[in-house]
Amino acid sequence: MSDTSPAVPIVMDVWCELQCPDCRTALADLRALRERYGDRLELRLRHFPLEKHAHSFAAAQAAEEAMAQGQGWPYVEAVLDRVGELDGKGEPFLVEAARELGLDAEEFDTALIDGRHILIVDADQAEGKAIGVTGTPTYVIGGERLDGGKSQEGLRERIEEITDRLLAAAQDA
Protein backbone atom coordinates (compact mmCIF):
# COMPACT_ATOMS: atom_id res chain seq x y z
CA MET A 1 0.00 0.00 0.00
CA SER A 2 1.38 3.43 -0.89
CA ASP A 3 1.70 6.31 1.55
CA THR A 4 -1.27 8.03 -0.11
CA SER A 5 -3.72 5.23 0.75
CA PRO A 6 -5.38 5.14 4.14
CA ALA A 7 -5.05 1.86 6.03
CA VAL A 8 -8.82 1.59 6.02
CA PRO A 9 -10.78 2.71 2.95
CA ILE A 10 -13.49 5.34 3.08
CA VAL A 11 -16.85 3.51 2.99
CA MET A 12 -19.80 4.69 0.96
CA ASP A 13 -23.08 2.82 1.36
CA VAL A 14 -24.92 2.63 -1.95
CA TRP A 15 -28.64 2.05 -1.35
CA CYS A 16 -29.72 0.44 -4.56
CA GLU A 17 -32.60 -1.38 -6.19
CA LEU A 18 -31.81 -3.56 -9.18
CA GLN A 19 -35.04 -2.82 -11.03
CA CYS A 20 -34.60 0.95 -10.69
CA PRO A 21 -33.89 3.00 -13.84
CA ASP A 22 -32.25 5.73 -11.72
CA CYS A 23 -29.81 3.17 -10.29
CA ARG A 24 -28.98 2.14 -13.84
CA THR A 25 -28.25 5.78 -14.70
CA ALA A 26 -26.01 6.01 -11.60
CA LEU A 27 -23.75 3.19 -12.86
CA ALA A 28 -21.60 5.65 -14.82
CA ASP A 29 -20.94 7.64 -11.63
CA LEU A 30 -20.15 4.52 -9.62
CA ARG A 31 -17.73 3.32 -12.30
CA ALA A 32 -16.04 6.73 -12.39
CA LEU A 33 -15.70 6.80 -8.59
CA ARG A 34 -14.23 3.29 -8.60
CA GLU A 35 -11.74 4.33 -11.30
CA ARG A 36 -10.75 7.54 -9.50
CA TYR A 37 -10.34 6.11 -6.00
CA GLY A 38 -9.65 2.40 -6.48
CA ASP A 39 -9.32 0.64 -3.14
CA ARG A 40 -9.35 3.93 -1.19
CA LEU A 41 -13.17 4.04 -1.53
CA GLU A 42 -15.23 0.97 -0.67
CA LEU A 43 -18.64 0.94 -2.32
CA ARG A 44 -20.87 -1.12 -0.08
CA LEU A 45 -24.07 -2.39 -1.68
CA ARG A 46 -27.15 -1.91 0.47
CA HIS A 47 -30.55 -3.12 -0.61
CA PHE A 48 -33.68 -1.02 -0.75
CA PRO A 49 -36.20 -2.94 -2.89
CA LEU A 50 -39.25 -0.89 -3.76
CA GLU A 51 -42.73 -2.38 -3.73
CA LYS A 52 -43.55 -0.84 -7.10
CA HIS A 53 -41.00 -3.16 -8.76
CA ALA A 54 -42.19 -6.78 -8.71
CA HIS A 55 -38.75 -8.40 -9.04
CA SER A 56 -36.68 -6.06 -6.86
CA PHE A 57 -36.75 -8.22 -3.71
CA ALA A 58 -35.64 -11.33 -5.63
CA ALA A 59 -32.98 -9.26 -7.41
CA ALA A 60 -31.60 -8.09 -4.05
CA GLN A 61 -31.37 -11.70 -2.88
CA ALA A 62 -29.65 -12.64 -6.15
CA ALA A 63 -27.12 -9.83 -5.67
CA GLU A 64 -26.32 -11.22 -2.22
CA GLU A 65 -25.75 -14.66 -3.77
CA ALA A 66 -23.42 -13.01 -6.30
CA MET A 67 -21.56 -11.40 -3.38
CA ALA A 68 -21.27 -14.83 -1.75
CA GLN A 69 -19.82 -16.16 -5.00
CA GLY A 70 -17.34 -13.27 -5.24
CA GLN A 71 -18.94 -11.36 -8.13
CA GLY A 72 -21.28 -8.91 -6.41
CA TRP A 73 -20.63 -5.68 -8.29
CA PRO A 74 -20.18 -7.30 -11.71
CA TYR A 75 -23.54 -9.00 -11.18
CA VAL A 76 -25.24 -5.79 -10.00
CA GLU A 77 -23.92 -3.95 -13.05
CA ALA A 78 -24.97 -6.75 -15.42
CA VAL A 79 -28.53 -6.74 -14.05
CA LEU A 80 -28.84 -2.94 -14.00
CA ASP A 81 -27.49 -2.73 -17.56
CA ARG A 82 -30.41 -4.93 -18.65
CA VAL A 83 -33.17 -3.74 -16.32
CA GLY A 84 -35.72 -4.09 -19.14
CA GLU A 85 -35.03 -7.84 -19.30
CA LEU A 86 -35.52 -8.12 -15.54
CA ASP A 87 -38.85 -6.31 -15.93
CA GLY A 88 -39.93 -8.76 -18.63
CA LYS A 89 -38.47 -12.09 -17.53
CA GLY A 90 -38.29 -11.80 -13.73
CA GLU A 91 -36.42 -14.41 -11.71
CA PRO A 92 -35.36 -16.57 -14.70
CA PHE A 93 -33.38 -13.55 -15.93
CA LEU A 94 -31.57 -13.30 -12.57
CA VAL A 95 -30.37 -16.90 -12.95
CA GLU A 96 -29.50 -16.34 -16.62
CA ALA A 97 -27.38 -13.27 -15.75
CA ALA A 98 -25.51 -15.34 -13.15
CA ARG A 99 -24.81 -18.08 -15.69
CA GLU A 100 -23.50 -15.51 -18.19
CA LEU A 101 -20.99 -14.29 -15.59
CA GLY A 102 -19.78 -17.83 -14.96
CA LEU A 103 -21.42 -18.06 -11.55
CA ASP A 104 -23.10 -21.18 -10.20
CA ALA A 105 -26.57 -20.65 -11.67
CA GLU A 106 -28.07 -23.68 -9.91
CA GLU A 107 -26.93 -22.22 -6.58
CA PHE A 108 -28.62 -18.93 -7.54
CA ASP A 109 -31.84 -20.76 -8.26
CA THR A 110 -31.61 -22.60 -4.94
CA ALA A 111 -30.83 -19.37 -3.06
CA LEU A 112 -33.92 -17.71 -4.51
CA ILE A 113 -36.04 -20.68 -3.48
CA ASP A 114 -34.63 -21.25 0.03
CA GLY A 115 -34.47 -17.53 0.87
CA ARG A 116 -31.02 -17.73 2.49
CA HIS A 117 -30.38 -14.02 1.87
CA ILE A 118 -33.78 -12.64 2.89
CA LEU A 119 -32.59 -11.52 6.34
CA ILE A 120 -29.77 -9.42 4.83
CA VAL A 121 -32.18 -7.73 2.42
CA ASP A 122 -34.75 -7.14 5.18
CA ALA A 123 -32.10 -5.72 7.52
CA ASP A 124 -30.78 -3.36 4.84
CA GLN A 125 -34.28 -2.16 4.02
CA ALA A 126 -35.10 -1.58 7.70
CA GLU A 127 -31.84 0.32 8.26
CA GLY A 128 -32.46 2.38 5.15
CA LYS A 129 -35.91 3.37 6.38
CA ALA A 130 -34.48 4.19 9.81
CA ILE A 131 -31.93 6.64 8.36
CA GLY A 132 -34.41 8.26 5.98
CA VAL A 133 -33.81 6.50 2.68
CA THR A 134 -36.96 6.91 0.61
CA GLY A 135 -35.76 6.03 -2.88
CA THR A 136 -32.84 4.79 -4.87
CA PRO A 137 -30.06 5.42 -5.47
CA THR A 138 -29.16 6.96 -2.14
CA TYR A 139 -25.58 7.30 -0.94
CA VAL A 140 -24.32 7.63 2.61
CA ILE A 141 -20.72 8.76 3.03
CA GLY A 142 -19.08 10.53 5.93
CA GLY A 143 -22.40 10.75 7.74
CA GLU A 144 -24.07 12.56 4.83
CA ARG A 145 -27.04 11.14 2.94
CA LEU A 146 -27.24 12.06 -0.74
CA ASP A 147 -30.47 11.24 -2.57
CA GLY A 148 -29.95 10.32 -6.21
CA GLY A 149 -33.56 9.26 -6.72
CA LYS A 150 -34.72 12.86 -7.07
CA SER A 151 -31.78 14.07 -9.16
CA GLN A 152 -28.27 12.84 -9.82
CA GLU A 153 -27.18 16.29 -10.95
CA GLY A 154 -23.90 17.20 -9.23
CA LEU A 155 -23.95 14.12 -6.98
CA ARG A 156 -20.68 12.62 -8.17
CA GLU A 157 -18.92 15.95 -7.59
CA ARG A 158 -20.40 16.12 -4.08
CA ILE A 159 -19.28 12.53 -3.35
CA GLU A 160 -15.79 13.38 -4.61
CA GLU A 161 -15.64 16.48 -2.34
CA ILE A 162 -16.62 14.41 0.70
CA THR A 163 -14.28 11.54 -0.21
CA ASP A 164 -11.33 13.88 -0.80
CA ARG A 165 -12.00 15.57 2.56
CA LEU A 166 -12.22 12.22 4.39
CA LEU A 167 -9.06 10.90 2.69
CA ALA A 168 -7.16 14.07 3.62
CA ALA A 169 -8.34 13.77 7.23
CA ALA A 170 -7.28 10.11 7.30
CA GLN A 171 -3.81 11.07 6.04
CA ASP A 172 -3.45 13.74 8.70
CA ALA A 173 -4.51 11.36 11.48
Tab-separated table of C-alpha atoms in Angstrom:
chain	number	residue	atom	x	y	z
A	1	MET	CA	0.000	0.000	0.000
A	2	SER	CA	1.384	3.434	-0.891
A	3	ASP	CA	1.702	6.310	1.551
A	4	THR	CA	-1.267	8.028	-0.111
A	5	SER	CA	-3.715	5.233	0.751
A	6	PRO	CA	-5.376	5.141	4.138
A	7	ALA	CA	-5.051	1.863	6.031
A	8	VAL	CA	-8.823	1.592	6.018
A	9	PRO	CA	-10.780	2.712	2.946
A	10	ILE	CA	-13.490	5.336	3.075
A	11	VAL	CA	-16.848	3.508	2.987
A	12	MET	CA	-19.803	4.685	0.964
A	13	ASP	CA	-23.079	2.817	1.359
A	14	VAL	CA	-24.924	2.626	-1.948
A	15	TRP	CA	-28.641	2.048	-1.346
A	16	CYS	CA	-29.719	0.442	-4.561
A	17	GLU	CA	-32.597	-1.376	-6.195
A	18	LEU	CA	-31.805	-3.557	-9.184
A	19	GLN	CA	-35.042	-2.818	-11.034
A	20	CYS	CA	-34.599	0.946	-10.690
A	21	PRO	CA	-33.887	2.996	-13.837
A	22	ASP	CA	-32.249	5.727	-11.721
A	23	CYS	CA	-29.809	3.168	-10.292
A	24	ARG	CA	-28.977	2.136	-13.843
A	25	THR	CA	-28.246	5.776	-14.701
A	26	ALA	CA	-26.015	6.010	-11.605
A	27	LEU	CA	-23.752	3.192	-12.860
A	28	ALA	CA	-21.597	5.652	-14.821
A	29	ASP	CA	-20.942	7.645	-11.630
A	30	LEU	CA	-20.149	4.520	-9.625
A	31	ARG	CA	-17.726	3.318	-12.297
A	32	ALA	CA	-16.039	6.733	-12.394
A	33	LEU	CA	-15.702	6.800	-8.594
A	34	ARG	CA	-14.231	3.291	-8.595
A	35	GLU	CA	-11.745	4.325	-11.296
A	36	ARG	CA	-10.748	7.541	-9.497
A	37	TYR	CA	-10.343	6.108	-5.995
A	38	GLY	CA	-9.652	2.400	-6.484
A	39	ASP	CA	-9.322	0.643	-3.137
A	40	ARG	CA	-9.354	3.931	-1.188
A	41	LEU	CA	-13.170	4.036	-1.529
A	42	GLU	CA	-15.232	0.971	-0.668
A	43	LEU	CA	-18.642	0.944	-2.321
A	44	ARG	CA	-20.874	-1.123	-0.075
A	45	LEU	CA	-24.072	-2.392	-1.683
A	46	ARG	CA	-27.146	-1.906	0.471
A	47	HIS	CA	-30.554	-3.121	-0.610
A	48	PHE	CA	-33.681	-1.022	-0.751
A	49	PRO	CA	-36.203	-2.938	-2.890
A	50	LEU	CA	-39.247	-0.887	-3.756
A	51	GLU	CA	-42.734	-2.384	-3.725
A	52	LYS	CA	-43.551	-0.841	-7.103
A	53	HIS	CA	-41.003	-3.164	-8.760
A	54	ALA	CA	-42.187	-6.776	-8.714
A	55	HIS	CA	-38.749	-8.402	-9.039
A	56	SER	CA	-36.682	-6.061	-6.862
A	57	PHE	CA	-36.746	-8.217	-3.714
A	58	ALA	CA	-35.640	-11.332	-5.629
A	59	ALA	CA	-32.979	-9.261	-7.410
A	60	ALA	CA	-31.603	-8.087	-4.053
A	61	GLN	CA	-31.368	-11.700	-2.884
A	62	ALA	CA	-29.652	-12.643	-6.146
A	63	ALA	CA	-27.122	-9.827	-5.674
A	64	GLU	CA	-26.318	-11.223	-2.220
A	65	GLU	CA	-25.754	-14.656	-3.771
A	66	ALA	CA	-23.424	-13.014	-6.297
A	67	MET	CA	-21.555	-11.402	-3.381
A	68	ALA	CA	-21.274	-14.826	-1.748
A	69	GLN	CA	-19.819	-16.164	-5.002
A	70	GLY	CA	-17.340	-13.269	-5.236
A	71	GLN	CA	-18.938	-11.364	-8.130
A	72	GLY	CA	-21.275	-8.911	-6.412
A	73	TRP	CA	-20.633	-5.675	-8.286
A	74	PRO	CA	-20.178	-7.298	-11.712
A	75	TYR	CA	-23.541	-8.995	-11.182
A	76	VAL	CA	-25.235	-5.793	-9.999
A	77	GLU	CA	-23.925	-3.953	-13.050
A	78	ALA	CA	-24.972	-6.752	-15.424
A	79	VAL	CA	-28.531	-6.742	-14.053
A	80	LEU	CA	-28.839	-2.942	-14.005
A	81	ASP	CA	-27.487	-2.725	-17.560
A	82	ARG	CA	-30.406	-4.928	-18.650
A	83	VAL	CA	-33.169	-3.735	-16.321
A	84	GLY	CA	-35.719	-4.090	-19.136
A	85	GLU	CA	-35.029	-7.836	-19.299
A	86	LEU	CA	-35.522	-8.117	-15.535
A	87	ASP	CA	-38.853	-6.312	-15.929
A	88	GLY	CA	-39.934	-8.759	-18.627
A	89	LYS	CA	-38.467	-12.088	-17.532
A	90	GLY	CA	-38.286	-11.801	-13.734
A	91	GLU	CA	-36.417	-14.410	-11.712
A	92	PRO	CA	-35.356	-16.570	-14.696
A	93	PHE	CA	-33.376	-13.545	-15.933
A	94	LEU	CA	-31.567	-13.305	-12.570
A	95	VAL	CA	-30.365	-16.897	-12.951
A	96	GLU	CA	-29.504	-16.337	-16.623
A	97	ALA	CA	-27.376	-13.275	-15.752
A	98	ALA	CA	-25.510	-15.340	-13.148
A	99	ARG	CA	-24.814	-18.083	-15.692
A	100	GLU	CA	-23.501	-15.513	-18.195
A	101	LEU	CA	-20.991	-14.289	-15.593
A	102	GLY	CA	-19.782	-17.829	-14.962
A	103	LEU	CA	-21.422	-18.060	-11.553
A	104	ASP	CA	-23.099	-21.182	-10.203
A	105	ALA	CA	-26.573	-20.649	-11.670
A	106	GLU	CA	-28.067	-23.675	-9.911
A	107	GLU	CA	-26.929	-22.216	-6.581
A	108	PHE	CA	-28.624	-18.927	-7.544
A	109	ASP	CA	-31.837	-20.762	-8.261
A	110	THR	CA	-31.609	-22.603	-4.936
A	111	ALA	CA	-30.827	-19.368	-3.055
A	112	LEU	CA	-33.921	-17.708	-4.513
A	113	ILE	CA	-36.041	-20.684	-3.479
A	114	ASP	CA	-34.633	-21.254	0.030
A	115	GLY	CA	-34.468	-17.533	0.872
A	116	ARG	CA	-31.021	-17.730	2.495
A	117	HIS	CA	-30.381	-14.021	1.866
A	118	ILE	CA	-33.782	-12.643	2.893
A	119	LEU	CA	-32.585	-11.516	6.340
A	120	ILE	CA	-29.773	-9.422	4.828
A	121	VAL	CA	-32.178	-7.725	2.422
A	122	ASP	CA	-34.754	-7.143	5.182
A	123	ALA	CA	-32.097	-5.717	7.517
A	124	ASP	CA	-30.784	-3.355	4.835
A	125	GLN	CA	-34.282	-2.159	4.022
A	126	ALA	CA	-35.096	-1.584	7.702
A	127	GLU	CA	-31.835	0.315	8.262
A	128	GLY	CA	-32.460	2.381	5.151
A	129	LYS	CA	-35.908	3.372	6.380
A	130	ALA	CA	-34.477	4.194	9.811
A	131	ILE	CA	-31.930	6.640	8.358
A	132	GLY	CA	-34.415	8.258	5.982
A	133	VAL	CA	-33.806	6.500	2.675
A	134	THR	CA	-36.963	6.908	0.611
A	135	GLY	CA	-35.763	6.032	-2.876
A	136	THR	CA	-32.841	4.790	-4.872
A	137	PRO	CA	-30.063	5.416	-5.474
A	138	THR	CA	-29.163	6.963	-2.135
A	139	TYR	CA	-25.578	7.302	-0.937
A	140	VAL	CA	-24.316	7.629	2.610
A	141	ILE	CA	-20.725	8.759	3.035
A	142	GLY	CA	-19.083	10.534	5.928
A	143	GLY	CA	-22.398	10.751	7.737
A	144	GLU	CA	-24.070	12.561	4.831
A	145	ARG	CA	-27.038	11.137	2.937
A	146	LEU	CA	-27.236	12.058	-0.739
A	147	ASP	CA	-30.467	11.237	-2.567
A	148	GLY	CA	-29.951	10.320	-6.206
A	149	GLY	CA	-33.556	9.262	-6.715
A	150	LYS	CA	-34.723	12.862	-7.066
A	151	SER	CA	-31.784	14.070	-9.159
A	152	GLN	CA	-28.275	12.844	-9.825
A	153	GLU	CA	-27.184	16.292	-10.955
A	154	GLY	CA	-23.900	17.196	-9.233
A	155	LEU	CA	-23.953	14.122	-6.982
A	156	ARG	CA	-20.678	12.618	-8.174
A	157	GLU	CA	-18.920	15.946	-7.590
A	158	ARG	CA	-20.401	16.118	-4.076
A	159	ILE	CA	-19.284	12.534	-3.348
A	160	GLU	CA	-15.786	13.384	-4.606
A	161	GLU	CA	-15.639	16.475	-2.338
A	162	ILE	CA	-16.621	14.407	0.701
A	163	THR	CA	-14.279	11.537	-0.207
A	164	ASP	CA	-11.328	13.884	-0.801
A	165	ARG	CA	-12.001	15.573	2.560
A	166	LEU	CA	-12.217	12.219	4.387
A	167	LEU	CA	-9.061	10.902	2.690
A	168	ALA	CA	-7.162	14.075	3.623
A	169	ALA	CA	-8.339	13.774	7.234
A	170	ALA	CA	-7.280	10.107	7.304
A	171	GLN	CA	-3.812	11.066	6.041
A	172	ASP	CA	-3.448	13.737	8.700
A	173	ALA	CA	-4.509	11.359	11.481
